Tab-separated table of C-alpha atoms in Angstrom:
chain	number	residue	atom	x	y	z
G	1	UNK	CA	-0.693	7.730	18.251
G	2	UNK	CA	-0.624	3.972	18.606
G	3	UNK	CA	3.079	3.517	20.071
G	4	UNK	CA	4.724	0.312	19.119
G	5	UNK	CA	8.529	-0.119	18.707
G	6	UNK	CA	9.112	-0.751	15.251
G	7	UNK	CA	5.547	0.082	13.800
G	8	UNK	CA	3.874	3.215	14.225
G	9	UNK	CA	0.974	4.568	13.407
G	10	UNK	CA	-1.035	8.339	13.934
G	11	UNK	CA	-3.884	9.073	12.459
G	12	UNK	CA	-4.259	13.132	11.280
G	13	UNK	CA	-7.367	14.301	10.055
G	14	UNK	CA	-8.669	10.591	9.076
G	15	UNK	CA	-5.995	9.709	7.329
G	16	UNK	CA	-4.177	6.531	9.540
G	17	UNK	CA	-0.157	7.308	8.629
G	18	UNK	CA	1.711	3.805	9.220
G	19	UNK	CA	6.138	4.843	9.742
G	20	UNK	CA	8.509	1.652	9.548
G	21	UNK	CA	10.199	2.777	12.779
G	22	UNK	CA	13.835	1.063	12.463
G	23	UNK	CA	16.050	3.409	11.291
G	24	UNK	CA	19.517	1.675	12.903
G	25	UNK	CA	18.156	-1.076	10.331
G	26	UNK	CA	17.011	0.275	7.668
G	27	UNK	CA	13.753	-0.344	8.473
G	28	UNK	CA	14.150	-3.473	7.661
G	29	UNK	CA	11.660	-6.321	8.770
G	30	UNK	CA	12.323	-8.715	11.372
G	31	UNK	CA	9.539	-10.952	13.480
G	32	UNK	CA	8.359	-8.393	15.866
G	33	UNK	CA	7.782	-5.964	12.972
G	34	UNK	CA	6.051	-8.229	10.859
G	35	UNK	CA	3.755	-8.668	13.572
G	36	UNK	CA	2.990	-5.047	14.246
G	37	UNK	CA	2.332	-4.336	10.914
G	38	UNK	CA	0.153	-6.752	10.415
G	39	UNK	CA	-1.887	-5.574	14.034
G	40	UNK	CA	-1.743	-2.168	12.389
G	41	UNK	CA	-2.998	-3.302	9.166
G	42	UNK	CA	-5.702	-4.592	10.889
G	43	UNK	CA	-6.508	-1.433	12.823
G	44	UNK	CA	-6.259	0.859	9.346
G	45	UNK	CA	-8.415	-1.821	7.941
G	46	UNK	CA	-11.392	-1.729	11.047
G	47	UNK	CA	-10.715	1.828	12.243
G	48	UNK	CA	-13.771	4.068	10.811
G	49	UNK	CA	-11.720	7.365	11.681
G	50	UNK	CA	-9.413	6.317	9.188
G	51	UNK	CA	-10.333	6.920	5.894
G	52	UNK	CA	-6.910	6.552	3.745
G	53	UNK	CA	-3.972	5.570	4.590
G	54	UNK	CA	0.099	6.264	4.124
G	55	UNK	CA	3.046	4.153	4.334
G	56	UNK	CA	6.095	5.784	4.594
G	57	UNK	CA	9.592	4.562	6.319
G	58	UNK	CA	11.155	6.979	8.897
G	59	UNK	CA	14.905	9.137	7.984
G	60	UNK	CA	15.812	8.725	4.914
G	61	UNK	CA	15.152	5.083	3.738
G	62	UNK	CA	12.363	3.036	3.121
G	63	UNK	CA	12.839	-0.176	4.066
G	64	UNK	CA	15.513	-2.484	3.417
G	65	UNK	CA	12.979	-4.999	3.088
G	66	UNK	CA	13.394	-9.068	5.546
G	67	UNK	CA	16.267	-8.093	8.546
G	68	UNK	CA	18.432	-11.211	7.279
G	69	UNK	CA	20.676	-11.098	10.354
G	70	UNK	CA	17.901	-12.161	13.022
G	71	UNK	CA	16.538	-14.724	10.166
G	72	UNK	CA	20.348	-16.342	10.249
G	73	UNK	CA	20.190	-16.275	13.789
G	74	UNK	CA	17.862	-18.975	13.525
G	75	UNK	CA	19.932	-21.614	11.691
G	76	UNK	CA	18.261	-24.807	11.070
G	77	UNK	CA	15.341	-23.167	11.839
G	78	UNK	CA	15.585	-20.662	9.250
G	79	UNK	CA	12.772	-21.823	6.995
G	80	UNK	CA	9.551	-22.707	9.755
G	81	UNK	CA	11.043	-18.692	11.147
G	82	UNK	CA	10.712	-17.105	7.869
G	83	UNK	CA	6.890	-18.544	7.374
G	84	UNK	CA	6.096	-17.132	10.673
G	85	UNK	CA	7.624	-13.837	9.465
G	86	UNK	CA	5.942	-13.828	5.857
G	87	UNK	CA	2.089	-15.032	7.543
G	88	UNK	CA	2.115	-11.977	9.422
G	89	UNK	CA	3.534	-9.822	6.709
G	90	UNK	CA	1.111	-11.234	3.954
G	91	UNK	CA	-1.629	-11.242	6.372
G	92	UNK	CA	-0.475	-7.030	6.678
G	93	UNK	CA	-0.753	-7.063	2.775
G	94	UNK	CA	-4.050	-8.582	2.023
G	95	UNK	CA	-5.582	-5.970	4.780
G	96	UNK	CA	-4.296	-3.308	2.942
G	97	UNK	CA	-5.161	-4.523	-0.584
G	98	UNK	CA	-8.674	-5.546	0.837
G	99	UNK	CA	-9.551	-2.742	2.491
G	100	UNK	CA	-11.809	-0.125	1.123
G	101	UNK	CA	-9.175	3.032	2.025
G	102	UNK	CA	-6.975	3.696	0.020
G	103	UNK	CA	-3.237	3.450	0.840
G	104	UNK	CA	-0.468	5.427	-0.496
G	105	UNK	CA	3.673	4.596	-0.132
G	106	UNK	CA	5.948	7.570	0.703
G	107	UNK	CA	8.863	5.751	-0.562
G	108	UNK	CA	11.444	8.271	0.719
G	109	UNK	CA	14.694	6.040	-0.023
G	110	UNK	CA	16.121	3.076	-0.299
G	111	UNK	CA	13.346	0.456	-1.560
G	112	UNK	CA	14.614	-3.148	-1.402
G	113	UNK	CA	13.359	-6.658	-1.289
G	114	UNK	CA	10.379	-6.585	0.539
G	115	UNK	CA	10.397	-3.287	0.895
G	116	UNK	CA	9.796	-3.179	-2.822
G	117	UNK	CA	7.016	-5.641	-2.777
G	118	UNK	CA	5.188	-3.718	0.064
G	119	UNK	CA	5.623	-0.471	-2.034
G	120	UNK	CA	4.515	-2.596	-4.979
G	121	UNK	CA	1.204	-3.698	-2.485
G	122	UNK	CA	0.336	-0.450	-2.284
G	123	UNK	CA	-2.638	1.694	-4.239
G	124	UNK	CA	-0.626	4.247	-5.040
G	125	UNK	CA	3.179	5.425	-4.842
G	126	UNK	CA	5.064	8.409	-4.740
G	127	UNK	CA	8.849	8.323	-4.275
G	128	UNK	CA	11.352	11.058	-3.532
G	129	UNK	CA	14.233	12.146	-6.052
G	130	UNK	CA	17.247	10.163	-4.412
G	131	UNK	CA	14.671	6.615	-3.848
G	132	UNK	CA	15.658	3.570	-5.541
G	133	UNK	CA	14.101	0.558	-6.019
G	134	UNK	CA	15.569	-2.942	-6.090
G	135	UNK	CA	14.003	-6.630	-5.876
G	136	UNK	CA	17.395	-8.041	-4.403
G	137	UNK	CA	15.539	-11.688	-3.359
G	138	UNK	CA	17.662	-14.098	-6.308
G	139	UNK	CA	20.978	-11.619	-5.375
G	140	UNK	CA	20.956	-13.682	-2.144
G	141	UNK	CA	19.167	-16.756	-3.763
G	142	UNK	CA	15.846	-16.380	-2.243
G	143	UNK	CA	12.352	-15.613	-4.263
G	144	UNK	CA	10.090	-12.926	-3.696
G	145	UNK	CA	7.477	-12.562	-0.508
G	146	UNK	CA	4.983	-9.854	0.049
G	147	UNK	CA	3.464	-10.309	-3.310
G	148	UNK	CA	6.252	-9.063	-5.030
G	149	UNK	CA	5.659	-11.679	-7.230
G	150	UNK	CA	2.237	-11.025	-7.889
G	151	UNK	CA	2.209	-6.763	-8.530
G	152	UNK	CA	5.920	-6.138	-10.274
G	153	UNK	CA	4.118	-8.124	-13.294
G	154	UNK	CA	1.122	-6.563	-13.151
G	155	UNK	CA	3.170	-2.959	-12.804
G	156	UNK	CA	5.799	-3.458	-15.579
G	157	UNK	CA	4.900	-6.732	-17.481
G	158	UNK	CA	6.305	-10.200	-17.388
G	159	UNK	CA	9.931	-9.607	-19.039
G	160	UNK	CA	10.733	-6.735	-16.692
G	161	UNK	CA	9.568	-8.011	-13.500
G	162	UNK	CA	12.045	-10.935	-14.612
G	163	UNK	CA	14.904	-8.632	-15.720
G	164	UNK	CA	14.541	-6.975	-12.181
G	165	UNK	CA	14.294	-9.956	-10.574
G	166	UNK	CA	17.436	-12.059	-11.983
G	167	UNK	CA	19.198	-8.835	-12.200
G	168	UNK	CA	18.734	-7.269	-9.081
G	169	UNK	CA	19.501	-3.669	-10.745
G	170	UNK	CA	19.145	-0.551	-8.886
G	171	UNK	CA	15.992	1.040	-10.631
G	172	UNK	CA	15.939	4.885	-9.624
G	173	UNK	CA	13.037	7.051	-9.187
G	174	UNK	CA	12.704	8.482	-12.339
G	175	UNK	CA	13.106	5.294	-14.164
G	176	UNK	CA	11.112	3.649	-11.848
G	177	UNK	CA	8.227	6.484	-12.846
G	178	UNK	CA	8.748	5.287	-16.573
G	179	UNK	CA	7.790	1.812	-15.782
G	180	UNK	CA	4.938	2.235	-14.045
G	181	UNK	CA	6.378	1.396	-10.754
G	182	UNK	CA	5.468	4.939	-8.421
G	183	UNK	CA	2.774	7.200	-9.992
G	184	UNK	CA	5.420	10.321	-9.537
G	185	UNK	CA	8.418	11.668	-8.132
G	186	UNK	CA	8.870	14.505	-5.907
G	187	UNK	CA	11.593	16.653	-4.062
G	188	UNK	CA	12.591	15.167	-0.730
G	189	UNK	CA	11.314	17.773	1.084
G	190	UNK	CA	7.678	17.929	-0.823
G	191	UNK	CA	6.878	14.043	-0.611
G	192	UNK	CA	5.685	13.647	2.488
G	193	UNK	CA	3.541	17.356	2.119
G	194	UNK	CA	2.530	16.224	-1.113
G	195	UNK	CA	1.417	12.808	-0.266
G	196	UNK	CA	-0.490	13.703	2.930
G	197	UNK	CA	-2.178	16.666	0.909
G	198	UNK	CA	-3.787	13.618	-1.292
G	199	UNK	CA	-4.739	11.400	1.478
G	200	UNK	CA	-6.431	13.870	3.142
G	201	UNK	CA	-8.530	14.564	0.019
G	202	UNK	CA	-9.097	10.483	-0.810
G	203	UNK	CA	-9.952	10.546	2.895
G	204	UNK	CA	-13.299	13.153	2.034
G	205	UNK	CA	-14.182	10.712	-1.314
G	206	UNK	CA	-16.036	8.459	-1.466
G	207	UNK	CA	-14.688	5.480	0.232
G	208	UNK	CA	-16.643	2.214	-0.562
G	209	UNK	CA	-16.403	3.535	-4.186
G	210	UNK	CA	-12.688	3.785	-3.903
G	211	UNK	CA	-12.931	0.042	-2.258
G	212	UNK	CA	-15.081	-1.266	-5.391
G	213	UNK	CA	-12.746	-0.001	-7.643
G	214	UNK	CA	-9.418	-1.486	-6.184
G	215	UNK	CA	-11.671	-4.502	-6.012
G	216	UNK	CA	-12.417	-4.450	-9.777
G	217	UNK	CA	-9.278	-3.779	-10.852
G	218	UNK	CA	-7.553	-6.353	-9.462
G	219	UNK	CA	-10.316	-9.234	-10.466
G	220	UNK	CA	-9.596	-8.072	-14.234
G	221	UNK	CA	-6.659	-9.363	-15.095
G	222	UNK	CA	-8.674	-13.127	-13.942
G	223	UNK	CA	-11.514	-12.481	-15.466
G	224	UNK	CA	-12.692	-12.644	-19.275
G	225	UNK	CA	-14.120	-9.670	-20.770
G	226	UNK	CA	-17.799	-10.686	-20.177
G	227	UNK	CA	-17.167	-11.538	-16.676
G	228	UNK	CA	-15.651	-8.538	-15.718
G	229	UNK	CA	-18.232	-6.252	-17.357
G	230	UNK	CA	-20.866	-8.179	-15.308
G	231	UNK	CA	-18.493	-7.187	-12.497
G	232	UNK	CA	-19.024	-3.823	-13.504
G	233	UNK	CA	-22.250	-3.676	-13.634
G	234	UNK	CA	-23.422	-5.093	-10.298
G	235	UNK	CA	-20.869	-3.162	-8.713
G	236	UNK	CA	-21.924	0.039	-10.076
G	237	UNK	CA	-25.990	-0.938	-9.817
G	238	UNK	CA	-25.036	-1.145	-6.233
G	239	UNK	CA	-22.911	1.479	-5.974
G	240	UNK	CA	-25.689	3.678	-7.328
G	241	UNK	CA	-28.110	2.482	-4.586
G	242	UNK	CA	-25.701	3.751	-2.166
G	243	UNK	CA	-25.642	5.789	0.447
G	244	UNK	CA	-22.422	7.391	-1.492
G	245	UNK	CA	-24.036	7.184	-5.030
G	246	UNK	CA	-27.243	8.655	-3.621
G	247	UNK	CA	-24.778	12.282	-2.504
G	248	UNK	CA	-22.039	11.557	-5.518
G	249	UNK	CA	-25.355	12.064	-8.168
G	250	UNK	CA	-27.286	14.378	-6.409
G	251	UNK	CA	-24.118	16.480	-5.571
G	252	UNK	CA	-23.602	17.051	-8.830
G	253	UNK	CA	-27.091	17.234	-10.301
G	254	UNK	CA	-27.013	20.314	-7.634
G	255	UNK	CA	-23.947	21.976	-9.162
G	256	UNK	CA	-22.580	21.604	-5.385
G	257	UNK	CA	-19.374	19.805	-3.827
G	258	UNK	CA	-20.422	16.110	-2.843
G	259	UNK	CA	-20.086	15.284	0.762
G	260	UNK	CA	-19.642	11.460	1.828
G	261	UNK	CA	-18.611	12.252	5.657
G	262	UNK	CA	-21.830	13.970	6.322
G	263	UNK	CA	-22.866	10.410	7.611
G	264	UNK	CA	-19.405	10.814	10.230
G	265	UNK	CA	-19.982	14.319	11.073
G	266	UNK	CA	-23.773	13.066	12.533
G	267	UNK	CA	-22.593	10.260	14.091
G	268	UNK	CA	-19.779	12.627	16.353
């Protein structure tokens, strides 16, 4: 386990598991986490024992999203704080959206501000029954940071995102299920069982494909329909060349279980 205070992160049969470690804050993100999670990010992102990875907040909350106490602490000096804070947090972001693994949210509470945006950042989420969601940024007359901005619409369309953000409703698991926001919802006690189950098995797929997929899906919505299918097609020409496509075809041409760690197993 890489110990940090406020970040941690274990990695368990190559799957990297990233805990928001502030529970006397809700988990809630001042500078020093910001920081860590960002240096963990980058770890997930370079580590080639990890293979997937899970984001989950420790006890029974997620995260509360920015710690607004320390950013008040700075008075006049609020603003040049809070773009310290938000570099190292968006840098965290763009590592995990970037990345080839995939990453999962364990959102096992309480899901606010940018703790909503991070869970929004992520490949795929899975919440447990008591979690709730909320944007809470215009409640206290800020605007949305770790791409909130930039997923909710994607997740739930234009007027929503809006709704949620100018309302600042609670939006509870189930609901938040409906709308596209977490792919399912599970007893407390199953999510984090449940979740790790699936990371261990995205952690024996194949990878790079999982990498050129995120990748394509979030160039569509910029691209025209010809563009994109040219997208396609390189990606899967090349994909196909791969040491990945080369097992993923022959695999099942074989009638046998593919395996894209064989490559790890030699190299250990």
């Amino acid at each position: 386990m890489l110990e940090q205070n406020y970040v941690q992160l274990a990695i368990e049969n190559r799957v990297g598991i990233i805990t928001l470690n502030r529970p006397e804050a809700g988990n809630s993100v001042d500078l020093k986490t910001a920081k860590e999670l960002m240096e963990v990010a980058v770890t997930c992102s370079e580590n080639e024992e990890i293979r997937a990875v899970v984001l989950t907040g420790v006890g029974d909350k997620f995260s509360f999203g920015g710690d607004l106490s320390s950013f008040a602490n700075e008075g006049d000096e609020i603003g040049a704080h809070l773009k310290i804070v938000t570099a190292y947090l968006h840098q965290a972001i763009s590592h995990f959206a970037r990345m080839n693994k995939p990453i999962i949210a364990a959102v096992n509470g309480v899901a606010a501000g940018g703790g909503m945006s991070l869970a929004c950042a992520c490949d795929l989420v899975y919440a447990s029954e008591d979690a709730k969601f909320v944007t809470a940024y215009n409640q206290i007359g800020l605007t949305p940071d770790c791409a909130g901005s930039y997923f909710l619409p994607i997740l739930v369309g234009v007027r929503r995102a809006l709704e949620l953000f100018y309302t600042n409703r609670p939006v509870g698991a189930m609901e938040a299920k409906e709308w596209g926001i977490v792919n399912d919802v599970l007893p407390t006690d199953n999510l984090m069982p449940f979740v790790l189950g699936l990371a261990e098995k995205l952690a024996n797929g194949p990878m790079n494909a999982f990498g050129a997929t995120k990748k394509l899906v979030y160039q569509s919505h910029q691209e025209s329909l010809e563009s994109q299918m040219t997208l396609e097609s390189l990606s899967i020409a090349e994909r196909a060349s791969s040491n990945e496509g080369k097992e993923g075809i022959s695999a099942f041409l074989e009638k046998r279980p593919a395996d894209y760690t064989k490559e790890l197993k030699i190299n250990h």
